[in-house]
């Protein structure tokens, strides 16, 4: 298999876990390149449901090597808990799970800062896992990397320096107590000892694998519209969820990546605050949320739902260089009389056919829709494209036409078997 990036073409939760699980058997390495345990990748295997937050979904395939790249931020406790969860379910990770020594560590003060910022009126609606504050430290060059955590002298020095600054913020700005150096040092050193066996130079590991003609599957987290550069800033996550992030977040050069596959739901969802032009009204919101089980895999929050937005996915195709599209959750639209696709936005008399950068346009625009007849048939048992109802095929054909990108796979349920090629 070529080296492929699989990523979300909307605001996350497109069903990446399931699609990665389908592609994983053909890859040798499955790699996470950004984000942290804010992600929630769900894979259903028979009666078992696995929700992975940090470890690549490929871990569910016994022979595969999984790597957490340098671009990921690591909550060591969440990492160890996830390994325990997998062990309890009979999945052994020893010898096939690697963690980059350059990844940054999330500390309790990051989570606290995330919480405190979210308590303000103008919030982002984050997962409160400390992701944004950890990346902020990384960019400010004061972050603590896994390699630092494993070096006693460096860790002491960096942690002390960070606490000196952070505790002033907690005391003076938020009027709360700061963190004790001794307690944090002890707790995190003990995590360090436990994770040491997974840590290595993953940049070398992956580039050596490429030299040996092994194939790599890059597992994107969140989605394109949550990318810190290309998304609905500031209502985004703090990393590059787009295809470029795969190079930055693993140390594998862009010329070594052969293909980008974008996952798009047959409709749209987003969790948290921020503009969402095609968001449903109350009635449809309730129906689709229930049918699509649209509740966050990480926070349990109800997801906001809306019509398929071609402006959004077209933007994703462009900024990621998407070669092929996978459409998920088509079955969720089974009961609808008619289905809309947003093809443009109108704002203050101007029509936008491309994704606008100005958040005020996105917040205030009126979507322009095309309306297609629904199919009113159960598609969850359909096992081939040929057997899809005619109107479902028409819907997919229209999306493909608008995106000028091939739809290669369609998913009509959470089980591995409810997927077929177009
Ligand atoms: P953060 O990543 O926790 O900082 O949250 C920033 C924004 O990204 C919020 O709107 C979150 O709801 C959203 N977000 C973060 N991770 C995911 C995900 O895996 N799926 C969907 N939305 C996410």
Short mmCIF file of C-alpha atoms and ligand atoms in Angstrom, two decimals:
data_model
loop_
_atom_site.label_atom_id
_atom_site.label_comp_id
_atom_site.label_asym_id
_atom_site.label_seq_id
_atom_site.Cartn_x
_atom_site.Cartn_y
_atom_site.Cartn_z
CA UNK A 1 0.00 0.00 0.00
CA UNK A 2 1.24 3.55 -0.68
CA UNK A 3 1.77 5.96 2.23
CA UNK A 4 -1.66 7.46 2.86
CA UNK A 5 -3.02 10.25 5.02
CA UNK A 6 -6.59 9.68 6.20
CA UNK A 7 -8.19 12.76 7.66
CA UNK A 8 -11.47 14.48 8.42
CA UNK A 9 -12.82 16.81 5.74
CA UNK A 10 -15.27 18.61 8.04
CA UNK A 11 -15.24 19.52 11.76
CA UNK A 12 -14.14 16.11 13.06
CA UNK A 13 -16.14 13.04 14.02
CA UNK A 14 -16.48 11.97 10.38
CA UNK A 15 -15.92 8.32 11.23
CA UNK A 16 -12.14 8.26 10.78
CA UNK A 17 -11.73 5.46 13.33
CA UNK A 18 -13.80 3.08 11.25
CA UNK A 19 -12.15 3.99 7.95
CA UNK A 20 -8.65 3.72 9.40
CA UNK A 21 -9.59 0.33 10.77
CA UNK A 22 -10.53 -0.73 7.22
CA UNK A 23 -7.26 0.52 5.69
CA UNK A 24 -5.03 -0.64 8.57
CA UNK A 25 -4.67 -4.28 7.43
CA UNK A 26 -2.88 -3.06 4.28
CA UNK A 27 -0.45 -0.75 6.13
CA UNK A 28 2.64 -1.67 8.15
CA UNK A 29 2.67 1.42 10.39
CA UNK A 30 -0.25 3.51 11.64
CA UNK A 31 0.76 6.93 12.90
CA UNK A 32 -0.94 9.78 14.77
CA UNK A 33 0.57 13.15 13.86
CA UNK A 34 -1.30 15.87 15.79
CA UNK A 35 -3.79 16.56 18.55
CA UNK A 36 -3.94 14.57 21.73
CA UNK A 37 -6.55 12.83 23.81
CA UNK A 38 -9.13 15.40 22.66
CA UNK A 39 -9.76 12.94 19.81
CA UNK A 40 -12.15 10.04 20.07
CA UNK A 41 -11.87 7.40 17.35
CA UNK A 42 -14.58 4.79 17.59
CA UNK A 43 -14.16 1.33 16.11
CA UNK A 44 -16.88 -1.31 16.38
CA UNK A 45 -15.77 -4.92 16.03
CA UNK A 46 -18.66 -7.34 16.43
CA UNK A 47 -20.13 -6.67 19.87
CA UNK A 48 -17.11 -4.70 21.05
CA UNK A 49 -16.82 -0.93 20.79
CA UNK A 50 -13.37 0.64 21.20
CA UNK A 51 -12.92 4.37 21.69
CA UNK A 52 -9.31 5.40 21.21
CA UNK A 53 -8.22 8.88 22.16
CA UNK A 54 -4.46 8.86 21.79
CA UNK A 55 -3.22 5.52 20.50
CA UNK A 56 -3.69 5.00 16.75
CA UNK A 57 -6.77 2.92 15.89
CA UNK A 58 -4.45 0.52 14.02
CA UNK A 59 -3.51 -0.97 17.39
CA UNK A 60 -6.62 -3.17 17.12
CA UNK A 61 -4.84 -5.10 14.36
CA UNK A 62 -2.42 -7.42 16.09
CA UNK A 63 0.56 -7.31 13.72
CA UNK A 64 0.64 -3.57 13.17
CA UNK A 65 3.17 -1.10 14.49
CA UNK A 66 1.63 2.08 15.89
CA UNK A 67 3.43 5.35 16.36
CA UNK A 68 2.53 8.55 18.17
CA UNK A 69 4.47 11.23 16.33
CA UNK A 70 6.26 14.36 17.50
CA UNK A 71 3.27 16.56 16.59
CA UNK A 72 1.02 14.95 19.18
CA UNK A 73 0.60 16.29 22.73
CA UNK A 74 0.68 13.60 25.41
CA UNK A 75 -1.19 13.34 28.66
CA UNK A 76 0.91 10.51 30.13
CA UNK A 77 -1.84 9.35 32.46
CA UNK A 78 -4.34 9.17 29.57
CA UNK A 79 -1.72 7.27 27.54
CA UNK A 80 -1.16 4.70 30.30
CA UNK A 81 -4.90 4.38 30.98
CA UNK A 82 -5.53 3.66 27.31
CA UNK A 83 -2.87 0.94 27.30
CA UNK A 84 -4.57 -0.61 30.35
CA UNK A 85 -7.97 -0.44 28.65
CA UNK A 86 -6.55 -2.25 25.61
CA UNK A 87 -4.88 -4.88 27.80
CA UNK A 88 -8.18 -5.54 29.58
CA UNK A 89 -9.74 -6.18 26.18
CA UNK A 90 -6.96 -8.60 25.25
CA UNK A 91 -4.90 -6.27 23.06
CA UNK A 92 -1.18 -6.29 23.81
CA UNK A 93 0.81 -3.23 22.76
CA UNK A 94 4.32 -4.19 23.88
CA UNK A 95 6.88 -4.12 21.08
CA UNK A 96 4.55 -2.43 18.59
CA UNK A 97 3.68 0.92 20.12
CA UNK A 98 6.16 3.79 19.92
CA UNK A 99 6.00 7.30 21.30
CA UNK A 100 8.06 10.18 19.94
CA UNK A 101 10.68 11.61 22.29
CA UNK A 102 9.87 15.01 20.74
CA UNK A 103 6.16 14.99 21.58
CA UNK A 104 5.11 17.56 24.16
CA UNK A 105 3.69 16.67 27.56
CA UNK A 106 0.35 17.92 28.88
CA UNK A 107 0.51 18.88 32.56
CA UNK A 108 -2.33 19.57 35.01
CA UNK A 109 -1.66 23.30 34.71
CA UNK A 110 -2.47 23.07 30.99
CA UNK A 111 -5.80 21.46 31.76
CA UNK A 112 -6.51 24.03 34.46
CA UNK A 113 -5.74 26.92 32.11
CA UNK A 114 -7.97 25.35 29.47
CA UNK A 115 -10.80 25.10 32.03
CA UNK A 116 -10.32 28.65 33.29
CA UNK A 117 -10.34 30.11 29.78
CA UNK A 118 -13.45 28.11 28.94
CA UNK A 119 -15.23 29.51 31.99
CA UNK A 120 -15.12 32.93 30.33
CA UNK A 121 -17.98 34.28 28.26
CA UNK A 122 -16.17 34.05 24.91
CA UNK A 123 -15.37 30.37 24.93
CA UNK A 124 -14.23 27.97 22.19
CA UNK A 125 -16.05 24.94 23.57
CA UNK A 126 -12.83 22.92 23.98
CA UNK A 127 -12.58 19.40 25.35
CA UNK A 128 -10.74 20.87 28.40
CA UNK A 129 -7.95 18.33 28.00
CA UNK A 130 -5.26 21.02 28.08
CA UNK A 131 -4.53 20.75 24.36
CA UNK A 132 -4.45 24.49 23.50
CA UNK A 133 -2.28 25.58 26.48
CA UNK A 134 0.17 22.73 25.83
CA UNK A 135 0.61 23.71 22.17
CA UNK A 136 0.87 27.36 23.27
CA UNK A 137 3.87 26.42 25.46
CA UNK A 138 5.36 24.44 22.57
CA UNK A 139 5.24 27.44 20.26
CA UNK A 140 6.42 29.77 23.05
CA UNK A 141 9.42 27.42 23.40
CA UNK A 142 8.75 26.67 27.04
CA UNK A 143 7.11 23.27 26.56
CA UNK A 144 8.38 20.06 28.13
CA UNK A 145 8.99 17.22 25.71
CA UNK A 146 8.97 13.49 26.41
CA UNK A 147 12.80 13.49 26.13
CA UNK A 148 12.90 16.19 28.85
CA UNK A 149 10.56 14.21 31.07
CA UNK A 150 12.96 11.28 30.91
CA UNK A 151 16.00 13.36 31.85
CA UNK A 152 15.94 14.13 35.57
CA UNK A 153 18.04 17.30 35.49
CA UNK A 154 16.35 18.79 32.43
CA UNK A 155 12.89 17.92 33.70
CA UNK A 156 13.52 19.52 37.11
CA UNK A 157 14.83 22.68 35.53
CA UNK A 158 12.05 23.05 32.97
CA UNK A 159 9.25 22.17 35.34
CA UNK A 160 10.53 24.68 37.89
CA UNK A 161 10.77 27.40 35.23
CA UNK A 162 7.25 26.67 34.00
CA UNK A 163 5.71 26.62 37.47
CA UNK A 164 7.41 29.88 38.40
CA UNK A 165 5.55 31.53 35.53
CA UNK A 166 2.27 29.62 35.63
CA UNK A 167 1.77 29.91 39.39
CA UNK A 168 1.93 33.70 39.13
CA UNK A 169 -0.87 33.56 36.56
CA UNK A 170 -2.95 31.25 38.76
CA UNK A 171 -2.38 33.37 41.89
CA UNK A 172 -2.63 36.89 40.47
CA UNK A 173 -4.99 36.58 37.54
CA UNK A 174 -7.28 33.78 38.59
CA UNK A 175 -6.92 34.08 42.38
CA UNK A 176 -6.38 30.38 42.82
CA UNK A 177 -3.57 28.32 44.23
CA UNK A 178 -0.77 27.20 41.96
CA UNK A 179 0.89 23.78 41.66
CA UNK A 180 3.51 22.29 43.96
CA UNK A 181 6.78 21.46 42.24
CA UNK A 182 7.43 18.41 44.43
CA UNK A 183 4.06 16.79 43.88
CA UNK A 184 4.11 17.35 40.11
CA UNK A 185 7.71 16.29 39.80
CA UNK A 186 7.04 13.06 41.66
CA UNK A 187 3.85 12.21 39.77
CA UNK A 188 5.27 12.93 36.31
CA UNK A 189 8.62 11.23 36.99
CA UNK A 190 6.68 8.11 37.83
CA UNK A 191 4.77 8.36 34.54
CA UNK A 192 8.10 8.87 32.81
CA UNK A 193 9.39 5.58 34.21
CA UNK A 194 6.29 3.76 33.01
CA UNK A 195 6.28 5.17 29.48
CA UNK A 196 10.06 4.98 28.90
CA UNK A 197 9.82 1.60 27.17
CA UNK A 198 7.61 3.05 24.44
CA UNK A 199 9.75 6.11 23.74
CA UNK A 200 12.12 6.38 20.79
CA UNK A 201 13.19 8.63 17.93
CA UNK A 202 10.11 8.02 15.81
CA UNK A 203 11.42 10.24 13.00
CA UNK A 204 14.24 7.74 12.43
CA UNK A 205 11.91 4.80 12.96
CA UNK A 206 9.48 5.99 10.27
CA UNK A 207 12.09 7.07 7.76
CA UNK A 208 13.89 3.73 8.16
CA UNK A 209 10.56 2.01 7.58
CA UNK A 210 10.12 3.96 4.35
CA UNK A 211 13.61 2.95 3.20
CA UNK A 212 12.55 -0.66 3.77
CA UNK A 213 9.48 -0.07 1.57
CA UNK A 214 7.06 -0.39 4.49
CA UNK A 215 3.80 1.49 4.14
CA UNK A 216 2.54 4.14 6.52
CA UNK A 217 -0.99 5.20 7.25
CA UNK A 218 -1.18 8.67 8.79
CA UNK A 219 -4.23 8.91 11.05
CA UNK A 220 -5.57 12.44 11.22
CA UNK A 221 -7.47 13.59 14.29
CA UNK A 222 -10.18 16.28 14.51
CA UNK A 223 -10.93 17.69 11.06
CA UNK A 224 -9.84 20.22 8.45
CA UNK A 225 -12.20 22.95 9.69
CA UNK A 226 -10.65 22.59 13.16
CA UNK A 227 -7.13 23.14 11.77
CA UNK A 228 -5.45 26.11 13.44
CA UNK A 229 -4.50 27.63 10.05
CA UNK A 230 -7.20 26.46 7.66
CA UNK A 231 -10.21 26.11 9.94
CA UNK A 232 -12.80 28.43 11.44
CA UNK A 233 -10.23 30.31 13.55
CA UNK A 234 -10.40 30.95 16.49
CA UNK A 235 -12.99 28.17 16.87
CA UNK A 236 -10.44 25.49 16.08
CA UNK A 237 -8.11 23.13 17.85
CA UNK A 238 -4.47 24.19 18.30
CA UNK A 239 -2.79 21.85 15.82
CA UNK A 240 -2.61 21.23 12.08
CA UNK A 241 -5.18 18.56 11.40
CA UNK A 242 -4.67 19.01 7.65
CA UNK A 243 -2.43 16.85 5.46
CA UNK A 244 0.56 19.18 5.89
CA UNK A 245 0.44 18.33 9.60
CA UNK A 246 1.30 14.74 8.74
CA UNK A 247 4.77 15.78 7.60
CA UNK A 248 5.39 18.25 10.40
CA UNK A 249 4.01 15.92 13.05
CA UNK A 250 6.05 12.85 12.06
CA UNK A 251 9.22 14.07 10.35
CA UNK A 252 8.28 12.24 7.16
CA UNK A 253 8.85 14.57 4.21
CA UNK A 254 5.90 15.53 1.97
CA UNK A 255 7.49 13.79 -1.03
CA UNK A 256 7.16 10.49 0.83
CA UNK A 257 3.37 10.80 1.12
CA UNK A 258 1.55 9.27 -1.83
CA UNK A 259 -2.12 9.87 -1.26
CA UNK A 260 -4.63 11.83 0.86
CA UNK A 261 -8.06 10.41 1.61
CA UNK A 262 -10.70 12.72 3.07
CA UNK A 263 -13.57 11.42 5.17
CA UNK A 264 -16.85 13.32 4.99
CA UNK A 265 -20.12 12.55 6.67
CA UNK A 266 -23.16 12.55 4.37
CA UNK A 267 -24.25 15.57 6.45
CA UNK A 268 -22.25 17.84 8.76
CA UNK A 269 -21.61 17.96 12.50
CA UNK A 270 -19.51 20.02 14.85
CA UNK A 271 -18.92 20.04 18.60
CA UNK A 272 -18.25 23.20 20.53
CA UNK A 273 -18.75 26.85 19.61
CA UNK A 274 -18.17 28.57 16.30
CA UNK A 275 -19.89 29.28 12.99
CA UNK A 276 -21.83 26.50 11.30
CA UNK A 277 -23.75 27.90 8.31
CA UNK A 278 -25.80 24.78 7.48
CA UNK A 279 -26.83 23.97 11.07
CA UNK A 280 -30.31 22.39 11.33
CA UNK A 281 -33.28 23.89 13.13
CA UNK A 282 -34.56 22.21 16.29
CA UNK A 283 -36.70 19.46 14.75
CA UNK A 284 -34.17 18.03 12.28
CA UNK A 285 -31.38 18.54 14.80
CA UNK A 286 -33.12 16.24 17.28
CA UNK A 287 -33.94 13.58 14.66
CA UNK A 288 -30.52 13.38 13.05
CA UNK A 289 -28.67 13.61 16.37
CA UNK A 290 -30.67 10.65 17.66
CA UNK A 291 -30.40 8.55 14.53
CA UNK A 292 -26.69 9.32 14.01
CA UNK A 293 -25.90 8.95 17.73
CA UNK A 294 -24.24 12.33 17.52
CA UNK A 295 -22.70 12.67 20.96
CA UNK A 296 -18.98 13.37 21.46
CA UNK A 297 -16.83 10.26 21.94
CA UNK A 298 -14.53 12.20 24.28
CA UNK A 299 -16.81 14.57 26.19
CA UNK A 300 -20.28 13.08 25.59
CA UNK A 301 -21.48 16.52 24.46
CA UNK A 302 -24.33 16.56 21.92
CA UNK A 303 -22.97 17.37 18.48
CA UNK A 304 -24.52 20.13 16.40
CA UNK A 305 -25.84 18.75 13.11
CA UNK A 306 -26.55 20.29 9.70
CA UNK A 307 -26.77 19.73 5.94
CA UNK A 308 -23.78 18.72 3.81
CA UNK A 309 -21.78 21.85 3.14
CA UNK A 310 -19.98 21.70 -0.17
CA UNK A 311 -18.10 24.95 0.51
CA UNK A 312 -16.54 23.32 3.56
CA UNK A 313 -15.61 20.03 1.90
CA UNK A 314 -14.41 21.75 -1.28
CA UNK A 315 -12.09 23.85 0.92
CA UNK A 316 -10.86 20.61 2.50
CA UNK A 317 -10.21 19.01 -0.87
CA UNK A 318 -8.06 22.00 -1.77
CA UNK A 319 -6.03 22.58 1.40
CA UNK A 320 -5.33 18.87 1.89
CA UNK A 321 -4.90 17.93 -1.76
CA UNK A 322 -7.51 15.22 -1.21
CA UNK A 323 -7.35 12.51 -3.89
CA UNK A 324 -10.34 10.44 -2.82
CA UNK A 325 -13.37 10.83 -0.59
CA UNK A 326 -15.06 8.39 1.75
CA UNK A 327 -18.68 9.23 2.61
CA UNK A 328 -19.85 7.96 6.00
CA UNK A 329 -23.19 7.69 7.77
CA UNK A 330 -25.26 7.81 4.59
CA UNK A 331 -27.90 5.68 6.37
CA UNK A 332 -28.61 8.49 8.85
CA UNK A 333 -30.41 10.33 6.02
CA UNK A 334 -32.60 7.32 5.13
CA UNK A 335 -35.88 8.76 6.49
CA UNK A 336 -35.75 12.22 4.98
CA UNK A 337 -38.20 13.37 2.28
CA UNK A 338 -35.65 15.66 0.73
CA UNK A 339 -32.00 16.48 1.34
CA UNK A 340 -30.13 19.73 0.93
CA UNK A 341 -26.58 20.45 -0.16
CA UNK A 342 -25.13 23.88 0.47
CA UNK A 343 -23.37 25.20 -2.64
CA UNK A 344 -22.78 28.86 -1.73
CA UNK A 345 -23.16 31.44 1.05
CA UNK A 346 -24.79 34.83 0.78
CA UNK A 347 -23.65 37.66 3.02
CA UNK A 348 -24.50 41.36 2.75
CA UNK A 349 -25.59 40.93 -0.88
CA UNK A 350 -22.44 39.08 -1.96
CA UNK A 351 -22.37 35.41 -2.95
CA UNK A 352 -19.44 33.34 -1.72
CA UNK A 353 -18.59 30.14 -3.57
CA UNK A 354 -15.32 29.61 -1.72
CA UNK A 355 -14.69 29.31 1.98
CA UNK A 356 -14.45 32.83 3.47
CA UNK A 357 -11.64 33.63 5.94
CA UNK A 358 -13.64 36.32 7.73
CA UNK A 359 -15.42 34.74 10.66
CA UNK A 360 -18.10 37.48 10.52
CA UNK A 361 -19.10 36.27 7.03
CA UNK A 362 -19.30 32.68 8.24
CA UNK A 363 -21.32 33.67 11.28
CA UNK A 364 -23.78 35.85 9.39
CA UNK A 365 -24.10 34.18 5.98
CA UNK A 366 -27.23 32.56 4.61
CA UNK A 367 -26.55 29.21 2.94
CA UNK A 368 -27.74 28.68 -0.63
CA UNK A 369 -28.98 25.15 -1.12
CA UNK A 370 -29.71 22.63 -3.82
CA UNK A 371 -32.49 20.26 -2.81
CA UNK A 372 -32.56 16.61 -3.83
CA UNK A 373 -35.27 14.01 -3.22
CA UNK A 374 -34.64 11.56 -0.37
CA UNK A 375 -34.73 7.76 -0.81
CA UNK A 376 -36.88 6.75 2.16
CA UNK A 377 -35.41 3.25 2.36
CA UNK A 378 -33.23 1.47 4.87
CA UNK A 379 -29.67 1.40 3.55
CA UNK A 380 -28.04 -0.23 6.58
CA UNK A 381 -28.21 -3.68 4.97
CA UNK A 382 -26.96 -2.56 1.58
CA UNK A 383 -23.65 -4.24 0.77
CA UNK A 384 -22.82 -2.79 -2.65
CA UNK A 385 -23.14 0.54 -4.42
CA UNK A 386 -25.25 -1.13 -7.08
CA UNK A 387 -27.93 -1.94 -4.51
CA UNK A 388 -28.28 1.56 -3.10
CA UNK A 389 -31.61 3.28 -3.79
CA UNK A 390 -31.53 5.43 -6.93
CA UNK A 391 -31.91 8.70 -5.04
CA UNK A 392 -29.08 7.79 -2.68
CA UNK A 393 -26.86 7.20 -5.72
CA UNK A 394 -27.98 10.54 -7.15
CA UNK A 395 -27.11 12.28 -3.90
CA UNK A 396 -23.60 10.78 -3.91
CA UNK A 397 -23.14 11.51 -7.61
CA UNK A 398 -24.04 15.16 -7.05
CA UNK A 399 -21.57 15.48 -4.16
CA UNK A 400 -18.85 13.90 -6.28
CA UNK A 401 -19.66 16.24 -9.15
CA UNK A 402 -19.57 19.33 -6.94
CA UNK A 403 -16.30 18.30 -5.30
CA UNK A 404 -14.70 17.14 -8.56
CA UNK A 405 -13.23 14.36 -6.45
CA UNK A 406 -13.90 10.66 -6.59
CA UNK A 407 -15.95 9.01 -3.85
CA UNK A 408 -14.30 5.62 -3.33
CA UNK A 409 -16.04 4.18 -0.28
CA UNK A 410 -19.42 4.51 1.37
CA UNK A 411 -20.34 3.61 4.93
CA UNK A 412 -23.91 2.84 6.06
CA UNK A 413 -23.40 1.80 9.68
CA UNK A 414 -20.83 1.45 12.42
CA UNK A 415 -19.88 -2.18 11.77
CA UNK A 416 -16.79 -3.00 9.69
CA UNK A 417 -19.05 -4.89 7.26
CA UNK A 418 -21.35 -1.94 6.57
CA UNK A 419 -18.95 -0.42 4.05
CA UNK A 420 -18.64 -0.83 0.29
CA UNK A 421 -16.76 0.63 -2.64
CA UNK A 422 -18.37 2.99 -5.09
P1 LIG B 1 -9.59 21.41 21.93
O1 LIG B 1 -9.00 20.59 20.85
O2 LIG B 1 -9.95 20.62 23.15
O3 LIG B 1 -8.76 22.62 22.24
O4 LIG B 1 -10.98 22.00 21.39
C1 LIG B 1 -11.05 22.94 20.33
C2 LIG B 1 -12.23 22.68 19.42
O5 LIG B 1 -12.01 21.46 18.73
C3 LIG B 1 -13.56 22.50 20.13
O6 LIG B 1 -14.59 23.00 19.31
C4 LIG B 1 -13.70 21.00 20.28
O7 LIG B 1 -15.03 20.59 20.40
C5 LIG B 1 -13.10 20.56 18.96
N1 LIG B 1 -12.55 19.21 18.97
C6 LIG B 1 -11.40 18.80 19.53
N2 LIG B 1 -11.21 17.49 19.30
C7 LIG B 1 -12.25 17.07 18.57
C8 LIG B 1 -12.60 15.81 17.98
O8 LIG B 1 -11.88 14.81 18.06
N3 LIG B 1 -13.77 15.80 17.28
C9 LIG B 1 -14.54 16.89 17.12
N4 LIG B 1 -14.26 18.07 17.63
C10 LIG B 1 -13.12 18.17 18.36
#
